[in-house]
Amino acid sequence: IPLLQEASLPVYAHELEGYYKEISSAKEYLGLHRDLFDIDSRAIGADDRVEIAEGVWVGRDSVISPHSYLIGPLVLGNKCRIADHAQIVGPAVIGDGCKIGEGASVRESVLWRDVSLESGVRSERCIVAENVKIPKGERLRNMMVADNLRVDGVGLLSPHYNIVGIGRKNLSRILGARIRERIYLVAKRVMDICAGFLLLVILSPVLIVVALAVKFNSDSPGPVFHIQKRCGKNGRMFRMFKFRTMVVASEKMQSELRSQKDNDGPMFKMANDPRVTRIGATLRATSLDEFPQLLNVLIGDMSLVGPRPLVMEEMKFSPSWREVRLTVKPGITGLWQIQGRSEAPFHDWIRYDVEYVMNRSLWMDIVILFKTVGVVFKRLGAY
């Protein structure tokens, strides 16, 4: 606070009833964190918790749905209940008796004892106090949630600190931004439906021929489509469609080839992938294998323009990048695709995804779509 004041920056504070502690040094600040986040040894003892997956520790009598998704580092207390399709992405601590409802998502958060998140709740980088119940569909981001808060006085710090006042958000600016965002999302959805349906109608003869070629491929007979679970907006999983370009059971072979991949990121890209069939190589070079995703666009899981949908395992190495790209629907094409796709390094992929999310507009989407046509015809970075 003194450093903020020396820089002529205003200082605001919020007061909450109950536990508080004067903080006048970095040592006291760290001490406060030690006090607040010290896990009661009686709640999760060394002999009580079990590591059920890499970095995922669970206390006694907890019930976790096999259809939920947990990725560590993560500690769950005793008698927790994790419902179907819930997602908990660490680092996170879930206290005793917490209930995570169906489809709820917890990312990099701390939930104290007996917290209840109803279905569809999203908690990102939050601290939720004990006995708090979050109603269905709420979105929590970068906040502390507790009962019995009041802001009618400031007594958190000693009097010699000059507190300007209680911090309040500018409601008119927030509402204006939300209205503009809503208009953009409606216009984008209308464009997705109209353009997606038109493309499917125009390309239907070509897609039928491709489907027959894949089905009766002498290299690897099998299903026409490769259907894989990908991570959509807000981390919701969906089934993405592609024309199959590899031999059957190709995913099982990927671990053996990982040391030979060509890209520098967590995604697997290999120019001369031995799993790709002859027909598949042609489909990849022309990007025809991606066109079944127009069905995902019409369903609403994807958009024509946005970050590419990935499996959750491919995003766990960069939490900040993951959180940014999960705020929007994934797309068939995007900024990264028009910059050379597989030829671009991973750090550029991150930069382009973040740039799109921060600056997206209907005009940017239209420009990306037109540039994508040129990239496809030039076959840049397609393999």
Coordinates of C-alpha atoms in Angstrom, one line a residue:
I1 CA 0.0 0.0 0.0
P2 CA 2.8 2.5 0.7
L3 CA 4.3 1.8 -2.7
L4 CA 0.9 2.4 -4.3
Q5 CA 0.6 5.7 -2.5
E6 CA 4.1 6.7 -3.5
A7 CA 3.1 6.1 -7.1
S8 CA 0.1 8.5 -6.6
L9 CA -2.3 5.6 -7.1
P10 CA -5.6 5.4 -5.1
V11 CA -6.1 2.6 -2.5
Y12 CA -9.4 1.0 -2.0
A13 CA -10.5 -1.7 0.4
H14 CA -13.4 -4.0 1.2
E15 CA -14.3 -5.0 4.8
L16 CA -15.8 -8.3 5.8
E17 CA -17.1 -9.2 9.2
G18 CA -15.3 -12.0 11.1
Y19 CA -11.6 -12.9 10.8
Y20 CA -9.2 -10.1 9.9
K21 CA -5.6 -9.3 10.4
E22 CA -3.4 -6.2 10.0
I23 CA -1.0 -6.6 7.1
S24 CA 1.9 -4.2 7.1
S25 CA 4.7 -6.3 5.6
A26 CA 5.3 -9.1 3.2
K27 CA 6.1 -11.5 6.1
E28 CA 2.7 -10.8 7.6
Y29 CA 1.0 -11.2 4.3
L30 CA 2.6 -14.6 3.8
G31 CA 1.7 -15.5 7.4
L32 CA -1.9 -14.7 6.7
H33 CA -1.9 -17.1 3.8
R34 CA -0.4 -19.8 5.9
D35 CA -3.1 -19.3 8.5
L36 CA -6.0 -19.4 6.0
F37 CA -4.8 -22.2 3.8
D38 CA -3.5 -24.6 6.5
I39 CA -5.4 -27.9 5.9
D40 CA -6.7 -29.4 9.2
S41 CA -4.8 -32.6 9.7
R42 CA -7.9 -34.1 11.2
A43 CA -9.8 -33.5 7.9
I44 CA -7.2 -34.9 5.6
G45 CA -4.5 -36.9 7.4
A46 CA -1.5 -38.5 5.6
D47 CA -3.1 -42.0 6.1
D48 CA -6.6 -40.9 4.9
R49 CA -6.0 -39.4 1.5
V50 CA -5.5 -41.6 -1.6
E51 CA -3.9 -40.6 -4.9
I52 CA -6.5 -41.8 -7.4
A53 CA -4.7 -40.2 -10.4
E54 CA -1.5 -38.2 -11.0
G55 CA -1.6 -35.3 -8.5
V56 CA -5.2 -36.0 -7.5
W57 CA -5.6 -36.7 -3.8
V58 CA -8.9 -37.7 -2.3
G59 CA -10.0 -38.0 1.4
R60 CA -12.3 -40.5 3.0
D61 CA -15.8 -41.4 1.9
S62 CA -15.8 -39.1 -1.2
V63 CA -18.0 -40.2 -4.1
I64 CA -16.7 -39.2 -7.6
S65 CA -18.6 -39.8 -10.7
P66 CA -16.7 -41.8 -13.4
H67 CA -18.1 -39.3 -15.9
S68 CA -16.4 -36.4 -14.2
Y69 CA -13.0 -34.9 -15.2
L70 CA -10.3 -34.2 -12.6
I71 CA -6.8 -33.0 -13.3
G72 CA -4.2 -32.2 -10.7
P73 CA -2.6 -30.8 -8.6
L74 CA -5.8 -31.3 -6.7
V75 CA -6.8 -32.1 -3.1
L76 CA -10.3 -33.2 -2.2
G77 CA -11.4 -33.5 1.5
N78 CA -13.6 -36.1 3.1
K79 CA -17.2 -36.8 2.1
C80 CA -17.2 -34.8 -1.1
R81 CA -19.7 -35.5 -3.9
I82 CA -18.6 -34.9 -7.5
A83 CA -21.5 -35.3 -10.0
D84 CA -21.6 -36.4 -13.6
H85 CA -19.7 -34.2 -16.2
A86 CA -18.2 -32.0 -13.4
Q87 CA -14.7 -30.7 -14.1
I88 CA -12.1 -29.8 -11.5
V89 CA -8.8 -28.4 -12.9
G90 CA -6.0 -27.7 -10.4
P91 CA -4.3 -26.3 -8.7
A92 CA -7.3 -26.5 -6.4
V93 CA -8.4 -27.5 -2.9
I94 CA -11.9 -28.8 -2.2
G95 CA -12.8 -28.9 1.5
D96 CA -14.8 -31.5 3.4
G97 CA -18.4 -32.1 2.5
C98 CA -18.3 -30.1 -0.7
K99 CA -20.8 -30.9 -3.5
I100 CA -20.0 -30.2 -7.1
G101 CA -23.1 -30.4 -9.2
E102 CA -23.7 -31.9 -12.7
G103 CA -21.7 -30.0 -15.3
A104 CA -20.2 -27.6 -12.8
S105 CA -16.6 -26.5 -13.3
V106 CA -13.9 -25.5 -10.8
R107 CA -10.6 -24.1 -12.0
E108 CA -7.7 -23.0 -9.9
S109 CA -10.0 -22.3 -6.9
V110 CA -10.3 -23.0 -3.1
L111 CA -13.6 -24.2 -1.8
W112 CA -13.9 -24.3 2.0
R113 CA -15.9 -26.9 3.9
D114 CA -19.5 -27.7 2.9
V115 CA -19.6 -25.6 -0.2
S116 CA -22.3 -26.5 -2.7
L117 CA -22.0 -25.7 -6.4
E118 CA -25.3 -26.5 -8.2
S119 CA -25.4 -27.7 -11.8
G120 CA -23.7 -25.6 -14.4
V121 CA -21.8 -23.3 -12.0
R122 CA -18.4 -22.0 -13.2
S123 CA -15.7 -21.0 -10.6
E124 CA -12.4 -19.7 -12.0
R125 CA -9.6 -18.5 -9.6
C126 CA -12.0 -18.0 -6.7
I127 CA -12.1 -18.6 -3.0
V128 CA -15.5 -19.7 -1.7
A129 CA -16.1 -19.6 2.1
E130 CA -17.6 -22.5 4.0
N131 CA -21.3 -23.3 3.9
V132 CA -21.8 -21.1 0.8
K133 CA -24.3 -22.4 -1.7
I134 CA -23.9 -21.2 -5.3
P135 CA -27.1 -21.4 -7.3
K136 CA -27.5 -23.0 -10.7
G137 CA -25.7 -21.5 -13.7
E138 CA -23.7 -18.8 -11.8
R139 CA -20.3 -17.6 -13.2
L140 CA -17.7 -16.7 -10.6
R141 CA -14.3 -15.4 -11.8
N142 CA -11.4 -13.8 -9.8
M143 CA -13.4 -13.2 -6.6
M144 CA -13.9 -14.2 -3.0
V145 CA -17.4 -15.4 -2.1
A146 CA -18.7 -15.4 1.5
D147 CA -21.8 -14.7 3.5
N148 CA -22.2 -11.7 5.9
L149 CA -20.2 -9.2 3.9
R150 CA -20.6 -5.5 4.5
V151 CA -19.0 -2.4 3.0
D152 CA -20.4 0.3 5.3
G153 CA -17.0 1.0 6.9
V154 CA -13.3 0.4 6.5
G155 CA -11.4 -1.0 9.5
L156 CA -9.2 -3.6 7.8
L157 CA -6.0 -1.6 8.2
S158 CA -4.5 0.7 10.8
P159 CA -5.5 4.4 10.6
H160 CA -2.2 5.7 9.2
Y161 CA -3.1 4.1 5.9
N162 CA -5.0 6.5 3.6
I163 CA -7.9 4.5 2.2
V164 CA -9.7 6.5 -0.5
G165 CA -13.0 4.6 -0.2
I166 CA -14.9 1.5 -1.1
G167 CA -14.1 0.1 -4.6
R168 CA -17.2 0.0 -6.8
K169 CA -17.5 -1.1 -10.5
N170 CA -18.8 1.4 -13.1
L171 CA -22.2 -0.3 -13.8
S172 CA -23.0 1.8 -16.9
R173 CA -19.7 0.8 -18.6
I174 CA -20.2 -2.8 -17.6
L175 CA -23.7 -2.9 -19.0
G176 CA -22.6 -1.2 -22.2
A177 CA -19.8 -3.7 -22.8
R178 CA -22.2 -6.6 -22.1
I179 CA -24.8 -5.2 -24.6
R180 CA -22.1 -4.9 -27.3
E181 CA -20.9 -8.4 -26.6
R182 CA -24.4 -9.8 -26.8
I183 CA -25.0 -8.1 -30.2
Y184 CA -21.8 -9.5 -31.5
L185 CA -22.6 -13.0 -30.3
V186 CA -26.1 -13.0 -31.9
A187 CA -24.7 -11.7 -35.2
K188 CA -21.9 -14.3 -35.1
R189 CA -24.4 -17.1 -34.4
V190 CA -26.6 -15.9 -37.3
M191 CA -23.5 -15.9 -39.6
D192 CA -22.5 -19.4 -38.4
I193 CA -25.9 -20.9 -39.1
C194 CA -26.4 -19.2 -42.5
A195 CA -22.8 -19.7 -43.9
G196 CA -22.5 -23.2 -42.4
F197 CA -25.8 -24.4 -43.9
L198 CA -24.9 -22.9 -47.3
L199 CA -21.5 -24.5 -47.3
L200 CA -23.0 -27.9 -46.5
V201 CA -25.5 -27.6 -49.3
I202 CA -22.9 -26.5 -51.9
L203 CA -20.3 -29.0 -50.8
S204 CA -22.6 -32.0 -50.3
P205 CA -21.7 -33.8 -53.6
V206 CA -18.0 -33.5 -52.7
L207 CA -18.6 -34.6 -49.1
I208 CA -20.6 -37.7 -50.3
V209 CA -17.7 -38.7 -52.6
V210 CA -15.2 -38.2 -49.8
A211 CA -17.3 -40.3 -47.4
L212 CA -17.5 -43.2 -49.9
A213 CA -13.7 -43.0 -50.5
V214 CA -13.0 -43.2 -46.8
K215 CA -15.4 -46.0 -46.2
F216 CA -14.1 -48.2 -48.9
N217 CA -10.4 -47.2 -48.5
S218 CA -8.3 -50.3 -49.3
D219 CA -5.5 -49.0 -46.9
S220 CA -7.7 -49.1 -43.9
P221 CA -11.4 -50.0 -44.2
G222 CA -13.5 -48.7 -41.3
P223 CA -15.8 -45.9 -40.2
V224 CA -16.2 -42.7 -42.2
F225 CA -15.9 -40.3 -39.4
H226 CA -13.3 -39.9 -36.6
I227 CA -15.3 -38.7 -33.6
Q228 CA -13.3 -37.4 -30.7
K229 CA -14.2 -35.6 -27.4
R230 CA -12.9 -32.0 -27.4
C231 CA -13.1 -29.1 -25.0
G232 CA -15.5 -26.4 -25.9
K233 CA -16.5 -23.1 -24.4
N234 CA -16.2 -23.0 -20.6
G235 CA -14.6 -26.4 -20.7
R236 CA -17.8 -28.2 -21.8
M237 CA -16.9 -31.4 -23.6
F238 CA -18.5 -32.2 -27.0
R239 CA -18.0 -34.7 -29.8
M240 CA -16.1 -33.2 -32.8
F241 CA -16.5 -34.8 -36.3
K242 CA -13.8 -35.2 -38.9
F243 CA -13.4 -37.5 -41.9
R244 CA -11.1 -40.3 -40.8
T245 CA -7.7 -39.9 -42.2
M246 CA -5.7 -42.5 -40.2
V247 CA -5.8 -46.2 -39.8
V248 CA -8.1 -47.6 -37.2
A249 CA -6.7 -47.5 -33.6
S250 CA -4.3 -44.7 -34.5
E251 CA -4.7 -43.1 -31.1
K252 CA -3.1 -46.1 -29.4
M253 CA -0.1 -45.7 -31.7
Q254 CA 0.5 -42.0 -30.8
S255 CA 2.5 -42.7 -27.6
E256 CA 5.0 -44.7 -29.6
L257 CA 5.5 -41.8 -32.1
R258 CA 5.5 -38.9 -29.7
S259 CA 9.3 -38.6 -29.7
Q260 CA 9.2 -38.1 -33.5
K261 CA 6.7 -35.2 -33.6
D262 CA 7.6 -32.0 -35.4
N263 CA 5.9 -29.3 -33.3
D264 CA 7.3 -27.8 -30.1
G265 CA 4.0 -27.7 -28.1
P266 CA 1.9 -30.3 -26.3
M267 CA -0.2 -31.0 -29.5
F268 CA 0.9 -33.9 -31.7
K269 CA 1.9 -32.9 -35.2
M270 CA 4.0 -35.1 -37.5
A271 CA 4.7 -34.3 -41.2
N272 CA 5.2 -37.9 -42.3
D273 CA 2.9 -39.6 -39.8
P274 CA 2.8 -43.4 -40.7
R275 CA -0.7 -43.7 -39.4
V276 CA -2.1 -41.5 -42.2
T277 CA -3.7 -43.3 -45.1
R278 CA -3.2 -42.3 -48.8
I279 CA -6.6 -40.9 -49.0
G280 CA -6.2 -39.3 -45.6
A281 CA -3.0 -37.5 -46.8
T282 CA -5.0 -35.9 -49.6
L283 CA -7.9 -34.9 -47.3
R284 CA -5.4 -33.3 -44.9
A285 CA -3.6 -31.4 -47.6
T286 CA -6.9 -30.0 -48.9
S287 CA -8.4 -29.6 -45.5
L288 CA -11.4 -31.6 -46.6
D289 CA -11.2 -33.7 -43.5
E290 CA -12.3 -30.7 -41.4
F291 CA -15.6 -30.0 -43.3
P292 CA -17.8 -32.4 -41.1
Q293 CA -17.2 -29.8 -38.3
L294 CA -19.9 -27.7 -40.1
L295 CA -22.3 -30.0 -38.3
N296 CA -20.7 -29.0 -35.0
V297 CA -21.2 -25.4 -36.0
L298 CA -24.9 -25.9 -36.8
I299 CA -25.4 -27.8 -33.5
G300 CA -23.8 -24.9 -31.6
D301 CA -20.7 -26.6 -30.2
M302 CA -18.4 -24.7 -32.5
S303 CA -18.2 -21.5 -34.6
L304 CA -16.7 -20.9 -38.0
V305 CA -14.0 -18.8 -36.4
G306 CA -12.3 -19.3 -33.1
P307 CA -9.4 -21.1 -31.4
R308 CA -9.1 -24.8 -32.5
P309 CA -10.9 -27.3 -30.2
L310 CA -8.3 -29.4 -28.3
V311 CA -8.5 -32.3 -25.9
M312 CA -8.0 -31.2 -22.2
E313 CA -4.7 -33.0 -21.9
E314 CA -3.2 -30.7 -24.7
M315 CA -4.1 -27.6 -22.7
K316 CA -3.0 -28.5 -19.2
F317 CA 0.6 -27.2 -19.8
S318 CA -0.4 -23.6 -20.2
P319 CA -3.2 -22.6 -17.7
S320 CA -3.4 -19.0 -18.6
W321 CA -3.7 -19.7 -22.3
R322 CA -6.3 -22.4 -21.5
E323 CA -8.5 -20.1 -19.5
V324 CA -8.4 -17.4 -22.2
R325 CA -9.3 -19.7 -25.1
L326 CA -12.1 -21.4 -23.1
T327 CA -14.0 -18.2 -22.8
V328 CA -15.2 -18.4 -26.5
K329 CA -16.5 -21.2 -28.7
P330 CA -13.8 -23.1 -30.6
G331 CA -13.7 -22.6 -34.4
I332 CA -13.0 -24.4 -37.6
T333 CA -10.5 -21.7 -38.5
G334 CA -8.8 -18.9 -36.7
L335 CA -5.8 -16.5 -36.6
W336 CA -3.4 -19.3 -36.2
Q337 CA -4.7 -21.2 -39.2
I338 CA -4.2 -18.2 -41.6
Q339 CA -0.6 -17.8 -40.3
G340 CA 0.7 -21.2 -41.5
R341 CA -0.9 -23.6 -39.1
S342 CA 1.4 -26.5 -38.4
E343 CA 4.5 -24.5 -39.5
A344 CA 3.9 -21.9 -36.8
P345 CA 5.7 -22.5 -33.4
F346 CA 3.6 -23.1 -30.3
H347 CA 4.3 -19.7 -28.7
D348 CA 2.9 -18.1 -31.8
W349 CA -0.2 -20.3 -31.5
I350 CA -0.7 -19.0 -28.0
R351 CA -0.2 -15.4 -29.1
Y352 CA -2.7 -15.7 -32.0
D353 CA -5.4 -17.3 -29.8
V354 CA -5.1 -14.6 -27.1
E355 CA -5.0 -11.9 -29.7
Y356 CA -8.3 -13.2 -31.3
V357 CA -10.1 -13.5 -28.0
M358 CA -9.1 -10.0 -26.8
N359 CA -9.9 -8.3 -30.1
R360 CA -12.6 -10.4 -31.8
S361 CA -15.3 -8.7 -33.8
L362 CA -17.6 -9.6 -36.7
W363 CA -15.3 -7.9 -39.2
M364 CA -12.3 -9.8 -37.9
D365 CA -14.2 -13.1 -38.3
I366 CA -15.1 -12.2 -41.9
V367 CA -11.5 -11.3 -42.7
I368 CA -10.3 -14.6 -41.2
L369 CA -12.8 -16.6 -43.3
F370 CA -11.7 -15.0 -46.5
K371 CA -8.0 -15.4 -45.7
T372 CA -8.6 -19.1 -44.8
V373 CA -9.8 -19.7 -48.4
G374 CA -6.3 -18.6 -49.7
V375 CA -4.5 -20.6 -47.1
V376 CA -6.4 -23.8 -48.0
F377 CA -5.7 -23.4 -51.7
K378 CA -2.0 -22.8 -51.1
R379 CA -2.0 -25.8 -48.7
L380 CA 0.1 -23.8 -46.1
G381 CA 1.1 -26.0 -43.1
A382 CA -1.4 -28.7 -43.9
Y383 CA -0.5 -32.2 -42.8

